[in-house]
Amino acid sequence: MDKLLIAGGQRLSGDVRISGSKNAALPLLAASLLTEERVVLTNIPQLHDITTMVQLLGRLGADILIDERCSVEVKAGTQITALAPYELVKKMRASILVLGPLVARFGEARVSLPGGCAIGSRPVDQHIRGLQAMGADVQVENGYVHARVTGRLQGARIMFEMPTVGGTENLLMAACLADGETVLENAAREPEIVDLALLLKRMGALIEGAGTDCIRVQGMKSLHGCQHRVVADRIETGSYLVAAAMTRGDITCRDTRPDLLDAVLLKLKDAGAEITTGEDWIRLRMEDRPQAVSFRTQPYPAFPTDMQAQFMALNAVAQGTGTIIETIFENRFMHVQELNRLGAQIAVDGHTAVVTGVPTLQAAPVMATDLRASMSLVLAALVAEGETLVDRIYHIDRGYECVEEKLRQLGARIRRVQ
Ligand code: EPU
């Protein structure tokens, strides 16, 4: 099993190219099931989760062409078998995103129920209730969600109990082929949903309000093919910026979108970073030891849960004490134990972590538990004294394209070992 060996103490500097967003690319790939025509997606990151989604589309019967320049072409003709098996869904929860498009286009789908995961129970009840409101008969049987509708889905007014990113995406896609108008209330506002709506509009859908908490969709009889470039990964961007802040570095993230990172940039400025931005770049310079920052994770546009672990690592070496409250997932503090093994002083009480900054961390073998947790360990290792071995880094390969190449290019001493 691959591990990362990192020698701490290097100041990061230089330019890093930000990849297309994993969390945008996954629903975009699922949306290609809504038409029999060819959908071409460019700026697709090369990541394990993307491979899983591509395998799933292939298993469903879609023709797929991947070229070496990060583009994927999907043609989901009429030979689709609307069955997403457990072997693939268990690898990646986002597989549930094929449910809405399949029922909307083919009138029936069986998708394995995703299990629990490291960061929380993550039910899909809101996805199911939404489809039921649109007239589908949905049963959970033998570990599968089985959704059926006679004729077409019917437009409906759907009120989410909480803003759910995946739930909003699933129902937004389904609504595009429903009969009449669908209104999604208390919808999630994440940039990945805006990117999905952009693709759907290019496919001929009529959507208003994506990026707000109320999205209106006028269903169409059919959609057509198109080409679309995946939006930049705001979480990858934020992760490299934190790396620069922790190492007192000076880096520029290229091909990114500063406007999608307001809450994160604000906290980096509070920590003492000097930040300048252009249309598609962000430069961060940090002279001194960071100041600890406090925040609570919340749906977009507030501070993202996907950046919580990385800021925990930053606080671990900051001056002062920072309080972090996780409100999205019930079990997203698994990195705390591992950061403490590196010498951090973090105390957890329920959903609150209090981080008392220490001047230095010391290298130790540590274990990654999920995607963002693994990044927090890599960040801590970049400033720890000595060589840290981060185990189980398959988690990081799910969401960070070429992580060691990118960090090495910025001056980090990092290598992959067996
Ligand atoms: N929830 C329910 N019922 C539902 C759906 C969600 O109770 O039917 C709850 C969840 O358990 C959670 C909260 O609502 O407590 C928010 O979950 P959401 O549905 O928004 O999350 P998701 O769609 O499963 C996506 C990202 C996550 C990111 C969250 C929150 C993808 C593929 N995943 O997950 O990304 O943390 O939104 O922003 O887009 C990551 O990239 O590391 C990652 C975990």
XYZ file of C-alpha atoms and ligand atoms in Angstrom:
462
model
C 0.000 0.000 0.000
C 1.411 3.413 -0.997
C 2.639 5.827 1.647
C 4.021 9.357 1.500
C 7.349 10.147 3.093
C 7.691 13.842 3.855
C 10.698 15.693 5.288
C 9.404 18.816 7.019
C 10.879 22.291 7.097
C 10.818 23.470 3.474
C 9.252 26.811 2.656
C 6.910 26.392 -0.352
C 7.244 28.793 -3.260
C 6.321 28.961 -6.925
C 3.265 28.288 -9.081
C 0.819 25.404 -8.943
C -1.864 24.584 -11.519
C -5.218 23.790 -9.986
C -7.119 20.823 -11.448
C -10.778 20.559 -12.350
C -13.036 19.969 -9.347
C -13.693 16.355 -8.342
C -16.978 17.234 -6.687
C -18.139 19.087 -9.808
C -16.904 16.427 -12.261
C -18.776 13.552 -10.560
C -22.315 14.968 -11.026
C -21.359 16.256 -14.502
C -20.449 12.716 -15.533
C -23.734 11.425 -14.065
C -25.642 14.115 -16.003
C -24.361 12.674 -19.279
C -26.915 9.875 -18.728
C -29.713 12.380 -19.420
C -29.166 12.353 -23.191
C -28.462 9.822 -25.898
C -26.141 12.339 -27.555
C -22.421 12.802 -26.896
C -21.399 14.887 -23.850
C -17.781 16.056 -23.782
C -16.300 17.146 -20.456
C -12.903 18.827 -20.372
C -10.605 19.659 -17.428
C -11.541 16.357 -15.766
C -9.052 15.571 -12.968
C -7.308 12.174 -13.021
C -8.458 10.763 -9.701
C -9.617 7.417 -8.353
C -13.157 8.695 -7.742
C -13.414 9.819 -11.354
C -12.229 6.389 -12.545
C -14.938 4.792 -10.391
C -17.646 7.010 -11.897
C -16.373 6.333 -15.432
C -16.378 2.578 -14.675
C -19.925 2.877 -13.402
C -21.091 4.669 -16.570
C -19.360 1.956 -18.613
C -21.063 -0.763 -16.568
C -24.426 0.917 -17.185
C -23.722 0.588 -20.916
C -22.454 4.044 -21.921
C -19.695 4.405 -24.565
C -16.777 6.308 -23.089
C -13.729 7.849 -24.684
C -10.972 9.282 -22.524
C -8.144 11.320 -24.000
C -4.844 12.151 -22.363
C -5.696 15.873 -22.220
C -8.131 15.465 -19.309
C -11.246 15.131 -21.431
C -13.938 12.476 -21.253
C -16.624 11.855 -23.863
C -19.742 9.967 -22.813
C -22.467 8.662 -25.093
C -25.270 7.034 -23.170
C -27.310 5.614 -26.062
C -30.417 3.532 -25.649
C -28.600 0.354 -24.520
C -28.453 1.366 -20.866
C -28.983 -1.127 -18.036
C -30.168 0.998 -15.139
C -28.416 -1.001 -12.422
C -25.571 0.437 -10.299
C -24.062 -2.538 -8.470
C -22.751 -2.664 -4.905
C -19.117 -3.370 -5.964
C -18.887 0.086 -7.519
C -21.169 2.082 -5.220
C -19.327 0.871 -2.114
C -16.112 2.392 -3.519
C -17.708 5.801 -3.808
C -20.873 7.263 -2.325
C -21.290 9.753 -5.163
C -22.456 6.801 -7.328
C -25.934 7.590 -5.950
C -25.891 10.560 -8.360
C -26.849 8.281 -11.259
C -30.225 7.562 -9.600
C -32.015 10.792 -10.611
C -30.839 10.833 -14.254
C -31.612 7.115 -14.766
C -35.172 7.264 -13.402
C -35.868 10.486 -15.272
C -34.733 9.086 -18.622
C -35.532 5.372 -18.403
C -38.369 5.280 -15.844
C -36.582 2.809 -13.592
C -33.268 2.408 -11.755
C -31.688 0.190 -9.156
C -28.761 1.769 -7.326
C -27.027 0.123 -4.419
C -27.530 2.012 -1.170
C -24.214 3.633 -0.205
C -23.054 2.408 3.190
C -21.936 4.601 6.070
C -18.575 6.266 5.680
C -15.664 7.470 7.791
C -16.995 11.007 8.269
C -20.600 10.223 9.213
C -23.712 8.185 8.464
C -24.634 10.235 5.373
C -28.161 8.990 4.597
C -29.844 9.588 1.202
C -33.381 10.068 2.512
C -33.675 13.529 0.936
C -32.815 12.141 -2.515
C -35.474 9.445 -2.100
C -38.179 11.760 -0.753
C -37.614 14.158 -3.633
C -38.060 11.417 -6.231
C -41.200 10.235 -4.430
C -42.575 13.789 -4.542
C -41.999 13.638 -8.316
C -44.217 10.545 -8.563
C -41.631 7.751 -8.395
C -42.313 4.612 -6.427
C -39.130 4.130 -4.418
C -38.422 1.007 -2.367
C -35.280 0.086 -0.504
C -34.897 -3.674 -0.931
C -31.899 -5.995 -0.496
C -29.552 -3.054 -0.065
C -30.702 -1.372 -3.276
C -32.751 1.751 -3.917
C -35.267 0.713 -6.544
C -37.081 3.638 -8.145
C -39.816 3.290 -10.779
C -42.219 5.618 -12.495
C -44.937 4.935 -15.020
C -44.532 7.462 -17.795
C -42.465 10.490 -16.809
C -41.549 12.025 -13.482
C -43.869 14.896 -12.556
C -42.613 18.351 -11.654
C -43.062 19.070 -7.943
C -42.237 21.533 -5.172
C -39.541 19.932 -3.049
C -38.420 21.346 0.273
C -35.105 19.903 1.526
C -34.869 19.420 5.300
C -31.247 20.541 5.097
C -29.219 21.924 2.213
C -27.774 18.742 0.683
C -25.282 19.006 -2.158
C -25.838 15.508 -3.579
C -29.604 15.649 -2.994
C -29.884 18.973 -4.829
C -27.779 17.619 -7.718
C -29.752 14.382 -8.048
C -33.135 16.119 -8.117
C -31.924 18.975 -10.326
C -30.883 16.403 -12.934
C -34.136 14.438 -12.569
C -36.236 17.608 -12.873
C -34.732 18.422 -16.277
C -36.652 15.514 -17.868
C -39.807 15.734 -15.707
C -43.216 16.861 -16.864
C -43.750 20.505 -15.870
C -42.052 22.730 -13.302
C -39.975 21.589 -10.329
C -39.053 23.978 -7.537
C -36.211 22.981 -5.215
C -36.429 24.927 -1.939
C -33.687 25.152 0.698
C -31.411 23.913 -2.077
C -27.637 23.747 -1.608
C -25.805 26.707 -3.171
C -22.353 25.198 -3.736
C -20.391 26.230 -6.876
C -20.475 22.576 -7.996
C -24.267 22.901 -8.319
C -23.865 26.056 -10.388
C -21.423 24.172 -12.644
C -23.919 21.314 -13.026
C -26.694 23.762 -13.922
C -24.391 25.324 -16.529
C -23.840 21.946 -18.173
C -27.558 21.123 -18.045
C -28.421 24.453 -19.651
C -25.896 23.710 -22.406
C -27.782 20.427 -22.872
C -30.986 22.431 -23.385
C -32.442 22.481 -19.857
C -34.370 25.476 -18.518
C -33.064 26.297 -15.034
C -33.238 29.449 -12.936
C -31.753 30.183 -9.541
C -28.798 27.756 -9.358
C -26.470 29.189 -6.705
C -29.446 30.404 -4.646
C -31.556 28.371 -2.220
C -34.494 28.196 -4.660
C -33.959 26.526 -8.031
C -36.717 26.400 -10.678
C -36.580 23.875 -13.490
C -38.943 23.567 -16.469
C -38.828 19.940 -17.564
C -38.035 19.127 -21.201
C -38.951 16.102 -23.356
C -35.266 15.480 -24.098
C -31.805 17.030 -23.772
C -28.959 17.123 -26.253
C -25.173 16.716 -26.256
C -22.674 19.511 -25.588
C -19.148 20.328 -24.446
C -18.344 21.726 -21.007
C -15.197 22.589 -19.022
C -15.207 21.495 -15.367
C -14.869 24.364 -12.874
C -11.602 24.675 -10.891
C -11.280 22.756 -7.639
C -11.817 25.273 -4.823
C -10.867 22.738 -2.142
C -7.596 21.780 -3.844
C -6.868 25.511 -4.167
C -7.571 26.119 -0.475
C -5.420 23.146 0.520
C -2.323 24.483 -1.338
C -2.906 27.957 0.098
C -2.918 26.507 3.617
C 0.306 24.635 2.786
C 1.926 27.944 1.822
C 0.597 29.700 4.931
C 1.899 26.971 7.241
C 5.361 26.862 5.665
C 5.597 30.693 5.557
C 5.817 30.417 1.819
C 4.896 32.388 -1.278
C 2.849 30.531 -3.866
C 0.487 31.323 -6.716
C -2.402 29.010 -7.559
C -3.165 29.211 -11.307
C -6.311 28.273 -13.278
C -8.501 28.728 -10.227
C -11.487 30.849 -9.159
C -10.836 33.266 -6.258
C -14.525 34.241 -6.213
C -15.428 30.729 -4.975
C -13.155 30.916 -1.935
C -14.311 34.031 -0.055
C -14.772 32.361 3.361
C -11.444 30.519 3.100
C -9.459 33.580 1.966
C -10.959 35.596 4.812
C -9.683 33.078 7.381
C -6.254 32.948 5.731
C -6.068 36.751 5.997
C -7.111 36.501 9.668
C -4.228 34.047 10.095
C -1.861 36.746 8.810
C -1.469 35.841 5.136
C -1.072 38.467 2.454
C -3.356 37.559 -0.424
C -3.616 39.025 -3.896
C -5.936 37.767 -6.596
C -6.570 38.086 -10.312
C -9.385 36.639 -12.393
C -7.953 33.107 -12.350
C -5.104 33.176 -9.827
C -4.456 33.620 -6.127
C -1.077 34.500 -4.606
C -0.455 33.906 -0.915
C 2.557 35.198 1.000
C 3.173 34.539 4.652
C 6.036 36.074 6.602
C 5.377 35.092 10.202
C 3.982 32.245 12.220
C 0.217 32.041 11.547
C -2.304 33.317 14.093
C -4.894 30.754 15.214
C -8.347 31.181 13.665
C -11.796 30.112 14.875
C -14.704 29.107 12.628
C -17.695 26.818 12.189
C -18.261 24.767 9.048
C -21.475 25.559 7.214
C -23.023 25.188 3.750
C -21.674 27.461 0.991
C -20.975 30.393 0.933
C -19.829 29.949 4.569
C -16.711 28.032 5.580
C -16.605 24.566 3.890
C -16.404 21.332 5.876
C -13.969 20.102 3.198
C -11.395 22.670 4.456
C -11.866 21.987 8.168
C -9.083 19.409 8.567
C -6.537 21.546 6.685
C -7.230 24.586 8.902
C -6.953 22.316 11.947
C -3.374 21.547 10.824
C -2.716 25.274 10.395
C -4.044 26.033 13.877
C -1.877 23.245 15.280
C 1.253 25.323 14.587
C -0.303 28.773 15.000
C 0.117 31.342 17.708
C -2.832 31.213 20.110
C -5.897 29.006 20.393
C -8.514 28.357 17.711
C -11.972 26.848 18.139
C -13.407 24.798 15.292
C -17.038 23.684 15.211
C -18.032 21.020 12.659
C -21.742 21.306 11.868
C -22.053 19.284 8.628
C -20.760 15.788 9.455
C -20.981 14.105 12.861
C -17.642 12.301 12.712
C -15.229 14.537 10.875
C -12.509 14.847 13.539
C -10.706 11.556 12.837
C -7.503 13.449 11.972
C -7.286 14.868 15.506
C -5.727 11.742 17.023
C -3.176 11.572 14.240
C -2.301 15.284 14.433
C -1.837 14.848 18.185
C 0.612 12.010 17.442
C 2.708 14.643 15.662
C 2.689 16.747 18.824
C -0.386 18.915 18.227
C -2.533 19.934 21.175
C -6.114 19.419 20.148
C -8.997 18.631 22.499
C -12.357 17.501 21.147
C -15.685 17.857 22.886
C -18.568 16.684 20.698
C -18.598 18.795 17.544
C -16.056 21.290 18.875
C -12.267 21.055 18.653
C -10.055 23.440 20.589
C -6.582 23.719 19.085
C -3.776 25.216 21.104
C -0.953 26.078 18.733
C 2.529 24.700 19.423
C 5.784 26.114 18.000
C 6.844 22.847 16.339
C 5.469 19.422 15.462
C 7.630 16.280 15.441
C 7.610 13.599 12.754
C 5.854 10.282 13.448
C 4.178 7.563 11.395
C 0.523 8.540 10.890
C -2.483 7.050 9.161
C -4.933 8.758 6.799
C -8.622 8.081 7.491
C -10.407 10.028 4.768
C -9.633 12.355 1.910
C -9.388 15.733 3.645
C -7.967 14.178 6.823
C -5.088 12.811 4.743
C -4.353 16.277 3.397
C -4.242 17.679 6.941
C -1.579 15.084 7.814
C 0.460 15.943 4.722
C 0.264 19.635 5.679
C 1.360 18.930 9.237
C 4.220 16.777 7.926
C 5.426 19.691 5.760
C 6.265 21.653 8.923
C 7.119 18.813 11.339
C 10.717 18.250 12.398
C 12.014 15.062 10.786
C 10.500 12.591 8.304
C 6.808 11.766 8.593
C 5.383 8.665 6.964
C 1.715 9.064 6.005
C 0.085 5.668 5.516
C -3.122 4.766 3.618
C -2.752 7.583 1.163
C -5.145 5.933 -1.288
C -7.579 8.328 0.382
C -5.620 11.315 -0.941
C -5.500 9.842 -4.459
C -9.300 9.957 -4.512
C -9.281 13.735 -4.493
C -5.874 15.371 -5.095
C -4.432 15.036 -8.585
C -0.636 14.412 -8.630
C -0.301 15.612 -5.056
C 3.343 14.762 -4.561
C 4.388 16.146 -7.975
C 2.596 19.420 -7.255
C 4.064 19.757 -3.762
C 7.532 18.789 -4.985
C 7.316 21.449 -7.685
C 6.660 23.967 -4.888
C 9.795 22.823 -3.075
C 8.478 20.189 -0.670
C 10.592 17.122 0.050
C 7.995 14.436 -0.504
C 8.039 11.020 -2.135
C 5.779 8.044 -2.549
C 7.028 4.803 -1.040
C 5.584 1.279 -0.869
N -27.903 14.428 4.543
C -29.007 13.766 5.025
N -29.865 13.179 4.130
C -29.657 13.225 2.787
C -28.521 13.898 2.300
C -27.658 14.496 3.208
O -29.238 13.706 6.235
O -30.468 12.656 2.030
C -26.975 15.057 5.485
C -25.578 14.412 5.467
O -25.528 13.266 6.281
C -24.719 15.550 5.944
C -25.404 16.786 5.369
O -26.736 16.395 5.083
O -24.746 15.603 7.337
C -24.773 17.353 4.104
O -24.550 16.310 3.178
P -24.516 16.557 1.600
O -25.601 15.770 0.969
O -24.488 18.020 1.350
O -23.112 15.932 1.219
P -22.758 15.033 -0.024
O -23.487 15.485 -1.223
O -22.850 13.594 0.370
C -20.805 16.570 -0.870
C -19.349 16.412 -1.169
C -18.586 16.250 0.129
C -18.821 17.499 0.973
C -20.323 17.687 1.215
C -20.661 18.956 1.974
C -19.368 15.325 -3.323
C -19.104 14.120 -4.139
N -19.163 15.240 -2.011
O -21.213 15.380 -0.192
O -17.210 16.166 -0.226
O -18.163 17.371 2.211
O -21.000 17.730 -0.056
O -20.177 20.067 1.321
O -19.717 16.369 -3.860
C -14.966 15.608 0.034
O -14.752 16.048 -1.105
O -14.030 15.301 0.826
C -16.336 15.414 0.500
C -16.661 14.636 1.522
